[in-house]
mmCIF file of C-alpha atoms and ligand atoms in Angstrom:
data_model
loop_
_atom_site.group_PDB
_atom_site.id
_atom_site.type_symbol
_atom_site.label_atom_id
_atom_site.label_comp_id
_atom_site.label_asym_id
_atom_site.label_seq_id
_atom_site.Cartn_x
_atom_site.Cartn_y
_atom_site.Cartn_z
ATOM 1 C CA MET A 168 23.419 3.238 15.323
ATOM 2 C CA THR A 169 19.960 2.126 14.312
ATOM 3 C CA GLU A 170 19.551 2.427 10.987
ATOM 4 C CA ILE A 171 16.307 4.895 10.286
ATOM 5 C CA ILE A 172 15.163 3.756 6.778
ATOM 6 C CA ASP A 173 14.036 6.829 4.908
ATOM 7 C CA GLY A 174 11.259 6.130 2.831
ATOM 8 C CA ASN A 175 10.817 9.099 1.513
ATOM 9 C CA ALA A 176 14.206 8.605 -0.250
ATOM 10 C CA VAL A 177 13.313 5.385 -1.572
ATOM 11 C CA ALA A 178 10.472 6.197 -2.771
ATOM 12 C CA GLY A 179 12.201 9.254 -4.630
ATOM 13 C CA ASP A 180 14.312 6.647 -6.372
ATOM 14 C CA ILE A 181 11.450 4.812 -7.386
ATOM 15 C CA ARG A 182 9.493 7.530 -8.796
ATOM 16 C CA ASP A 183 12.581 9.223 -10.833
ATOM 17 C CA GLU A 184 13.175 5.269 -12.160
ATOM 18 C CA LEU A 185 9.252 5.604 -13.284
ATOM 19 C CA THR A 186 9.550 8.575 -14.716
ATOM 20 C CA ASP A 187 11.496 7.101 -18.129
ATOM 21 C CA ALA A 188 8.973 4.578 -18.452
ATOM 22 C CA ILE A 189 6.234 6.712 -18.579
ATOM 23 C CA GLU A 190 7.769 8.779 -21.387
ATOM 24 C CA THR A 191 8.563 6.116 -22.951
ATOM 25 C CA LEU A 192 4.483 5.284 -22.854
ATOM 26 C CA ALA A 193 3.627 8.846 -23.625
ATOM 27 C CA ASP A 194 5.959 8.726 -27.006
ATOM 28 C CA ALA A 195 4.054 5.676 -28.063
ATOM 29 C CA GLY A 196 0.208 7.936 -27.580
ATOM 30 C CA ALA A 197 0.061 5.869 -24.067
ATOM 31 C CA ARG A 198 0.679 8.026 -21.566
ATOM 32 C CA PRO A 199 0.039 6.323 -17.864
ATOM 33 C CA GLY A 200 -3.710 7.276 -16.329
ATOM 34 C CA LEU A 201 -4.826 7.108 -12.614
ATOM 35 C CA ALA A 202 -7.839 7.296 -11.334
ATOM 36 C CA THR A 203 -9.293 7.622 -7.706
ATOM 37 C CA VAL A 204 -12.691 7.318 -6.552
ATOM 38 C CA LEU A 205 -13.470 8.562 -3.359
ATOM 39 C CA MET A 206 -17.430 8.268 -1.644
ATOM 40 C CA GLY A 207 -17.365 10.531 1.080
ATOM 41 C CA ASP A 208 -15.965 13.016 3.138
ATOM 42 C CA ASP A 209 -13.433 10.742 5.221
ATOM 43 C CA PRO A 210 -10.619 14.013 6.095
ATOM 44 C CA ALA A 211 -7.869 11.088 6.060
ATOM 45 C CA SER A 212 -8.892 9.691 2.751
ATOM 46 C CA GLN A 213 -9.149 13.414 0.986
ATOM 47 C CA THR A 214 -5.694 13.916 2.151
ATOM 48 C CA TYR A 215 -4.611 10.556 1.124
ATOM 49 C CA VAL A 216 -6.274 11.020 -2.512
ATOM 50 C CA ASN A 217 -4.740 14.619 -3.035
ATOM 51 C CA MET A 218 -1.332 13.181 -2.243
ATOM 52 C CA LYS A 219 -1.805 10.488 -4.758
ATOM 53 C CA GLN A 220 -2.554 13.218 -7.577
ATOM 54 C CA ARG A 221 0.208 15.161 -6.685
ATOM 55 C CA ASP A 222 2.347 12.363 -6.959
ATOM 56 C CA CYS A 223 1.131 11.720 -10.297
ATOM 57 C CA GLU A 224 1.581 15.586 -11.486
ATOM 58 C CA GLU A 225 5.073 15.033 -10.468
ATOM 59 C CA VAL A 226 5.902 12.028 -12.489
ATOM 60 C CA GLY A 227 3.488 12.940 -15.623
ATOM 61 C CA ILE A 228 1.322 10.462 -14.976
ATOM 62 C CA GLU A 229 -2.417 11.997 -16.003
ATOM 63 C CA SER A 230 -4.549 11.723 -12.667
ATOM 64 C CA HIS A 231 -8.249 12.291 -12.804
ATOM 65 C CA HIS A 232 -10.381 12.411 -9.421
ATOM 66 C CA VAL A 233 -14.039 11.529 -9.175
ATOM 67 C CA ASP A 234 -16.033 12.189 -6.096
ATOM 68 C CA VAL A 235 -19.415 10.487 -4.733
ATOM 69 C CA ASP A 236 -21.587 11.453 -2.576
ATOM 70 C CA GLY A 237 -21.168 9.785 1.159
ATOM 71 C CA ASP A 238 -24.958 9.017 1.455
ATOM 72 C CA ALA A 239 -25.551 8.064 -2.096
ATOM 73 C CA ASP A 240 -27.116 4.522 -3.375
ATOM 74 C CA PRO A 241 -24.471 2.251 -3.917
ATOM 75 C CA GLU A 242 -25.332 2.175 -7.996
ATOM 76 C CA VAL A 243 -24.139 5.204 -8.150
ATOM 77 C CA LEU A 244 -20.776 3.941 -7.222
ATOM 78 C CA TYR A 245 -21.154 0.935 -9.463
ATOM 79 C CA ASP A 246 -21.946 3.329 -12.685
ATOM 80 C CA ALA A 247 -18.636 5.233 -11.810
ATOM 81 C CA ILE A 248 -16.840 2.331 -11.757
ATOM 82 C CA GLU A 249 -18.170 0.800 -15.015
ATOM 83 C CA GLU A 250 -17.762 4.379 -16.611
ATOM 84 C CA LEU A 251 -14.082 4.049 -15.652
ATOM 85 C CA ASN A 252 -13.500 0.516 -16.660
ATOM 86 C CA ASP A 253 -14.452 1.927 -20.372
ATOM 87 C CA ASP A 254 -12.681 4.316 -20.406
ATOM 88 C CA PRO A 255 -9.644 4.098 -22.172
ATOM 89 C CA ALA A 256 -7.497 6.941 -20.691
ATOM 90 C CA ILE A 257 -7.759 5.302 -17.345
ATOM 91 C CA HIS A 258 -5.216 2.488 -17.116
ATOM 92 C CA GLY A 259 -5.965 1.923 -13.445
ATOM 93 C CA TYR A 260 -8.004 3.380 -10.313
ATOM 94 C CA ILE A 261 -8.412 2.600 -7.016
ATOM 95 C CA VAL A 262 -11.399 2.814 -4.920
ATOM 96 C CA GLN A 263 -10.111 4.561 -1.768
ATOM 97 C CA ALA A 264 -11.362 2.392 1.315
ATOM 98 C CA PRO A 265 -12.864 2.753 3.892
ATOM 99 C CA VAL A 266 -16.427 3.175 1.858
ATOM 100 C CA PRO A 267 -19.421 4.126 3.964
ATOM 101 C CA ASP A 268 -21.033 1.913 6.107
ATOM 102 C CA HIS A 269 -23.980 1.185 3.598
ATOM 103 C CA VAL A 270 -21.574 -0.475 0.853
ATOM 104 C CA ASP A 271 -20.300 -3.571 0.996
ATOM 105 C CA TYR A 272 -16.310 -2.715 -0.371
ATOM 106 C CA ARG A 273 -15.953 -6.623 -1.304
ATOM 107 C CA GLU A 274 -18.732 -6.224 -3.774
ATOM 108 C CA VAL A 275 -17.013 -2.730 -5.123
ATOM 109 C CA ILE A 276 -13.883 -4.439 -5.516
ATOM 110 C CA ARG A 277 -15.649 -7.790 -7.693
ATOM 111 C CA ARG A 278 -17.055 -4.707 -10.277
ATOM 112 C CA VAL A 279 -13.461 -3.140 -10.380
ATOM 113 C CA ASP A 280 -11.536 -4.590 -13.886
ATOM 114 C CA PRO A 281 -9.181 -6.921 -13.007
ATOM 115 C CA LEU A 282 -6.944 -5.015 -15.692
ATOM 116 C CA LYS A 283 -7.158 -1.600 -14.086
ATOM 117 C CA ASP A 284 -7.326 -2.963 -10.593
ATOM 118 C CA VAL A 285 -4.098 -1.147 -9.552
ATOM 119 C CA ASP A 286 -4.549 -1.611 -5.598
ATOM 120 C CA GLY A 287 -4.295 -5.426 -6.581
ATOM 121 C CA PHE A 288 -7.236 -6.223 -4.483
ATOM 122 C CA HIS A 289 -10.234 -8.064 -7.245
ATOM 123 C CA PRO A 290 -9.906 -11.620 -6.058
ATOM 124 C CA GLU A 291 -8.538 -12.786 -9.730
ATOM 125 C CA ASN A 292 -5.177 -10.341 -8.845
ATOM 126 C CA VAL A 293 -5.403 -11.942 -4.852
ATOM 127 C CA GLY A 294 -5.310 -15.339 -6.558
ATOM 128 C CA ARG A 295 -2.355 -14.806 -9.116
ATOM 129 C CA LEU A 296 -0.444 -13.304 -5.934
ATOM 130 C CA VAL A 297 -1.261 -16.496 -3.902
ATOM 131 C CA ALA A 298 -0.115 -18.915 -6.995
ATOM 132 C CA GLY A 299 2.648 -16.675 -7.318
ATOM 133 C CA GLU A 300 1.493 -14.598 -10.769
ATOM 134 C CA ALA A 301 1.113 -11.634 -9.286
ATOM 135 C CA ARG A 302 -0.156 -9.179 -11.753
ATOM 136 C CA PHE A 303 -0.282 -6.304 -9.275
ATOM 137 C CA ARG A 304 1.311 -6.470 -6.156
ATOM 138 C CA PRO A 305 -0.611 -4.444 -3.273
ATOM 139 C CA CYS A 306 0.991 -1.059 -3.178
ATOM 140 C CA THR A 307 1.725 -1.449 0.559
ATOM 141 C CA PRO A 308 3.215 -4.791 0.864
ATOM 142 C CA HIS A 309 5.212 -3.736 -2.340
ATOM 143 C CA GLY A 310 6.567 -0.852 -0.728
ATOM 144 C CA VAL A 311 7.581 -2.818 2.509
ATOM 145 C CA GLN A 312 9.831 -5.702 0.270
ATOM 146 C CA LYS A 313 11.395 -2.728 -1.465
ATOM 147 C CA LEU A 314 12.339 -0.782 1.958
ATOM 148 C CA LEU A 315 13.879 -3.987 2.688
ATOM 149 C CA GLU A 316 15.671 -4.513 -0.144
ATOM 150 C CA ALA A 317 16.775 -0.796 -0.023
ATOM 151 C CA ALA A 318 17.953 -1.205 3.510
ATOM 152 C CA ASP A 319 19.977 -4.521 2.667
ATOM 153 C CA VAL A 320 17.913 -6.517 4.479
ATOM 154 C CA ALA A 321 17.670 -9.903 2.927
ATOM 155 C CA THR A 322 14.556 -11.850 3.728
ATOM 156 C CA GLU A 323 15.899 -15.258 2.444
ATOM 157 C CA GLY A 324 15.596 -17.698 5.619
ATOM 158 C CA ALA A 325 14.656 -15.064 7.862
ATOM 159 C CA ASP A 326 11.701 -15.036 10.529
ATOM 160 C CA VAL A 327 9.275 -12.233 9.788
ATOM 161 C CA THR A 328 6.581 -11.516 12.302
ATOM 162 C CA ILE A 329 3.936 -9.673 10.769
ATOM 163 C CA VAL A 330 1.278 -8.461 13.186
ATOM 164 C CA GLY A 331 -2.193 -7.995 11.626
ATOM 165 C CA ARG A 332 -3.924 -9.745 9.323
ATOM 166 C CA SER A 333 -5.818 -7.185 6.745
ATOM 167 C CA ASN A 334 -6.861 -7.977 2.906
ATOM 168 C CA ILE A 335 -4.681 -4.664 2.220
ATOM 169 C CA VAL A 336 -1.388 -5.297 4.028
ATOM 170 C CA GLY A 337 -0.983 -8.517 6.431
ATOM 171 C CA LYS A 338 -2.259 -11.165 4.722
ATOM 172 C CA PRO A 339 -0.742 -10.517 1.105
ATOM 173 C CA LEU A 340 2.305 -9.689 2.488
ATOM 174 C CA ALA A 341 2.536 -12.690 4.094
ATOM 175 C CA ASN A 342 2.027 -14.352 0.903
ATOM 176 C CA LEU A 343 4.790 -11.998 -1.115
ATOM 177 C CA LEU A 344 7.354 -13.264 1.680
ATOM 178 C CA LEU A 345 6.381 -16.778 1.069
ATOM 179 C CA GLN A 346 7.003 -16.848 -2.538
ATOM 180 C CA LYS A 347 9.862 -18.859 -3.374
ATOM 181 C CA ALA A 348 11.972 -15.160 -4.519
ATOM 182 C CA ASP A 349 14.859 -13.701 -3.856
ATOM 183 C CA ASP A 350 12.575 -10.687 -1.901
ATOM 184 C CA GLY A 351 10.878 -13.549 -1.079
ATOM 185 C CA ASN A 352 11.953 -16.844 0.993
ATOM 186 C CA ALA A 353 11.363 -15.965 4.399
ATOM 187 C CA THR A 354 9.652 -17.988 7.201
ATOM 188 C CA VAL A 355 6.455 -16.472 8.177
ATOM 189 C CA THR A 356 4.075 -15.504 11.115
ATOM 190 C CA VAL A 357 0.925 -13.522 11.042
ATOM 191 C CA CYS A 358 -0.052 -12.477 14.421
ATOM 192 C CA HIS A 359 -3.944 -10.885 15.128
ATOM 193 C CA SER A 360 -6.219 -10.031 17.521
ATOM 194 C CA ARG A 361 -6.675 -13.668 19.250
ATOM 195 C CA THR A 362 -3.027 -14.454 19.132
ATOM 196 C CA GLU A 363 -1.608 -15.604 22.352
ATOM 197 C CA ASP A 364 1.654 -14.567 23.931
ATOM 198 C CA LEU A 365 2.333 -11.932 21.361
ATOM 199 C CA ALA A 366 5.525 -10.667 22.612
ATOM 200 C CA THR A 367 7.462 -13.916 21.826
ATOM 201 C CA LYS A 368 6.674 -14.220 18.298
ATOM 202 C CA THR A 369 7.649 -10.339 17.910
ATOM 203 C CA ARG A 370 10.973 -10.752 20.170
ATOM 204 C CA THR A 371 12.443 -13.921 18.287
ATOM 205 C CA ALA A 372 11.509 -12.445 14.915
ATOM 206 C CA ASP A 373 14.503 -11.174 12.602
ATOM 207 C CA VAL A 374 12.010 -8.823 11.172
ATOM 208 C CA VAL A 375 8.732 -6.854 12.608
ATOM 209 C CA VAL A 376 6.046 -5.472 10.565
ATOM 210 C CA ALA A 377 3.461 -3.806 12.546
ATOM 211 C CA ALA A 378 0.362 -3.248 10.716
ATOM 212 C CA ALA A 379 -2.374 -3.941 13.266
ATOM 213 C CA GLY A 380 -3.756 -0.368 13.143
ATOM 214 C CA VAL A 381 -3.320 0.266 16.857
ATOM 215 C CA PRO A 382 -0.966 3.172 17.795
ATOM 216 C CA GLU A 383 2.185 2.462 19.625
ATOM 217 C CA PHE A 384 0.902 -1.082 19.981
ATOM 218 C CA ILE A 385 4.102 -2.559 19.488
ATOM 219 C CA ASP A 386 6.991 -1.068 21.863
ATOM 220 C CA GLY A 387 10.436 -1.574 22.572
ATOM 221 C CA SER A 388 10.141 -4.771 25.098
ATOM 222 C CA MET A 389 8.005 -6.521 22.100
ATOM 223 C CA ILE A 390 11.377 -6.498 19.760
ATOM 224 C CA GLY A 391 14.042 -8.641 19.673
ATOM 225 C CA GLU A 392 18.217 -7.796 19.843
ATOM 226 C CA ASP A 393 18.910 -6.268 16.335
ATOM 227 C CA ALA A 394 15.761 -7.086 14.477
ATOM 228 C CA VAL A 395 14.268 -4.623 11.749
ATOM 229 C CA VAL A 396 10.976 -2.946 12.225
ATOM 230 C CA ILE A 397 8.967 -2.120 9.851
ATOM 231 C CA ASP A 398 5.873 0.090 11.142
ATOM 232 C CA VAL A 399 2.846 -0.083 8.665
ATOM 233 C CA GLY A 400 0.824 2.314 11.147
ATOM 234 C CA VAL A 401 -0.700 5.616 10.448
ATOM 235 C CA ASN A 402 -2.785 6.778 13.316
ATOM 236 C CA ARG A 403 -4.199 10.189 13.797
ATOM 237 C CA VAL A 404 -3.979 10.794 17.059
ATOM 238 C CA ASP A 405 -5.143 14.395 19.654
ATOM 239 C CA ALA A 406 -2.631 16.598 19.768
ATOM 240 C CA GLU A 407 -1.917 20.076 20.516
ATOM 241 C CA THR A 408 -0.691 20.855 17.209
ATOM 242 C CA GLU A 409 -1.958 23.364 14.484
ATOM 243 C CA LYS A 410 -4.116 20.057 13.091
ATOM 244 C CA GLY A 411 -5.060 19.159 16.337
ATOM 245 C CA TYR A 412 -3.812 15.848 15.775
ATOM 246 C CA GLU A 413 -0.544 14.046 14.927
ATOM 247 C CA LEU A 414 0.243 10.776 12.980
ATOM 248 C CA VAL A 415 1.959 7.656 15.184
ATOM 249 C CA GLY A 416 2.690 4.329 14.301
ATOM 250 C CA ASP A 417 1.941 0.976 15.392
ATOM 251 C CA VAL A 418 5.430 0.874 17.143
ATOM 252 C CA GLU A 419 6.478 3.184 20.072
ATOM 253 C CA PHE A 420 9.251 4.414 17.914
ATOM 254 C CA GLU A 421 11.539 6.048 20.695
ATOM 255 C CA SER A 422 11.701 2.212 22.757
ATOM 256 C CA ALA A 423 11.729 0.246 19.727
ATOM 257 C CA LYS A 424 14.500 2.221 17.974
ATOM 258 C CA GLU A 425 16.583 1.201 21.226
ATOM 259 C CA THR A 426 16.767 -2.204 20.473
ATOM 260 C CA ALA A 427 16.400 -2.265 16.645
ATOM 261 C CA SER A 428 19.020 -2.857 13.991
ATOM 262 C CA ALA A 429 17.067 -0.522 11.785
ATOM 263 C CA ILE A 430 13.408 0.544 12.205
ATOM 264 C CA THR A 431 10.836 2.850 10.000
ATOM 265 C CA PRO A 432 9.930 6.690 10.991
ATOM 266 C CA VAL A 433 6.145 7.496 10.918
ATOM 267 C CA PRO A 434 5.817 9.683 8.921
ATOM 268 C CA GLY A 435 8.314 9.242 6.075
ATOM 269 C CA GLY A 436 8.604 5.565 6.225
ATOM 270 C CA VAL A 437 5.782 2.954 4.509
ATOM 271 C CA GLY A 438 3.588 5.867 4.050
ATOM 272 C CA PRO A 439 5.707 7.187 0.887
ATOM 273 C CA MET A 440 6.218 3.841 -0.455
ATOM 274 C CA THR A 441 2.312 3.125 -0.510
ATOM 275 C CA ARG A 442 2.335 5.977 -2.925
ATOM 276 C CA ALA A 443 5.166 5.159 -4.800
ATOM 277 C CA MET A 444 3.825 1.534 -5.685
ATOM 278 C CA LEU A 445 0.455 3.005 -6.915
ATOM 279 C CA LEU A 446 2.351 4.851 -9.901
ATOM 280 C CA TYR A 447 4.397 1.672 -10.210
ATOM 281 C CA ASN A 448 0.825 -0.098 -10.844
ATOM 282 C CA THR A 449 -0.391 2.234 -12.848
ATOM 283 C CA VAL A 450 2.792 2.207 -14.980
ATOM 284 C CA LYS A 451 3.001 -1.582 -15.247
ATOM 285 C CA ALA A 452 -1.063 -1.415 -16.352
ATOM 286 C CA ALA A 453 -0.627 1.139 -19.060
ATOM 287 C CA SER A 454 2.001 -1.090 -20.281
ATOM 288 C CA LEU A 455 0.095 -4.131 -20.478
ATOM 289 C CA GLN A 456 -3.392 -2.284 -21.844
ATOM 290 C CA GLU A 457 -1.341 -0.526 -24.391
ATOM 291 C CA ASP A 458 1.096 -3.518 -25.545
ATOM 292 C CA VAL A 459 4.193 -1.267 -24.487
ATOM 293 C CA ALA A 460 7.244 -2.862 -22.999
ATOM 294 C CA VAL A 461 8.730 -0.992 -20.415
ATOM 295 C CA GLU A 462 11.452 -1.255 -17.741
ATOM 296 C CA LEU A 463 10.198 -1.495 -13.957
ATOM 297 C CA PRO A 464 12.088 -0.599 -11.104
HETATM 298 N N1 GUN B 250 -7.295 2.642 2.748
HETATM 299 C C1 GUN B 250 -6.112 2.734 3.124
HETATM 300 N N2 GUN B 250 -5.274 2.270 2.531
HETATM 301 C C2 GUN B 250 -5.542 2.257 0.799
HETATM 302 C C3 GUN B 250 -5.271 1.259 -0.143
HETATM 303 O O1 GUN B 250 -4.017 1.266 -0.183
HETATM 304 N N3 GUN B 250 -5.997 1.625 -1.160
HETATM 305 C C4 GUN B 250 -7.351 2.038 -0.572
HETATM 306 N N4 GUN B 250 -7.933 1.967 -2.426
HETATM 307 N N5 GUN B 250 -7.994 2.455 -0.094
HETATM 308 C C5 GUN B 250 -7.144 2.297 1.049
#
């Protein structure tokens, strides 16, 4: 039987474990605070930001939100960032991507205080991660590691093929899985749009991580017998549902399930883990800034 890896359950356990750390911080007068910044009105981004705020309420993190008009000058966004950097009640914040085309996201990230960069996107934090001294692991890659651990999938010595080389998922995940660590020690192949003979590289992998951003790009014929499949994709495709769309992953679930030994569903796989690891990073940020030791899951 193929195991369906339940991201909601694993994320729920992590949230429960974080609650103790949050109360320790609150008792020390330092309740963690997370802010989300949204420039523009992209509907998917609005949904993500709302979910992140709801997550905070559930675990006792103070949540704050800043809306920036989609047509505003980048300076308006930079001013909002400066205020968050200076606000002691905000231990971490994220600027939801994508930002409008007239804003350079790399410049946005450079302005975020690296100690409050709970996305782990700032060049200082990227450098630390690559050097094996991560301060904040980016939320989705960290969530993938936690899911593999919860599903008893050892990465040590495993051949892992990652499809997608984004700064948010593919590149940091490749670096994390390469680290000399219990949740690393893998042999990692990173595939992308110019990769030749992709199917051979996925079919020979023990673990396939699909993070290409293309709906149902990986099908069962590209998955080896008994491989583990982690689907990072969240794609809205038109459908005759109430909302007019449905969510599908980067993996064709039904065919991949036939050959895989374990697979994450969409929704309910990696998505809830990304959100849980944002809470984790916020708690870690508060602990570092307030110099209050806490135990993290
Ligand atoms: N957009 C899609 N994923 C992410 C993420 O992990 N962080 C931010 N800030 N924006 C995103």
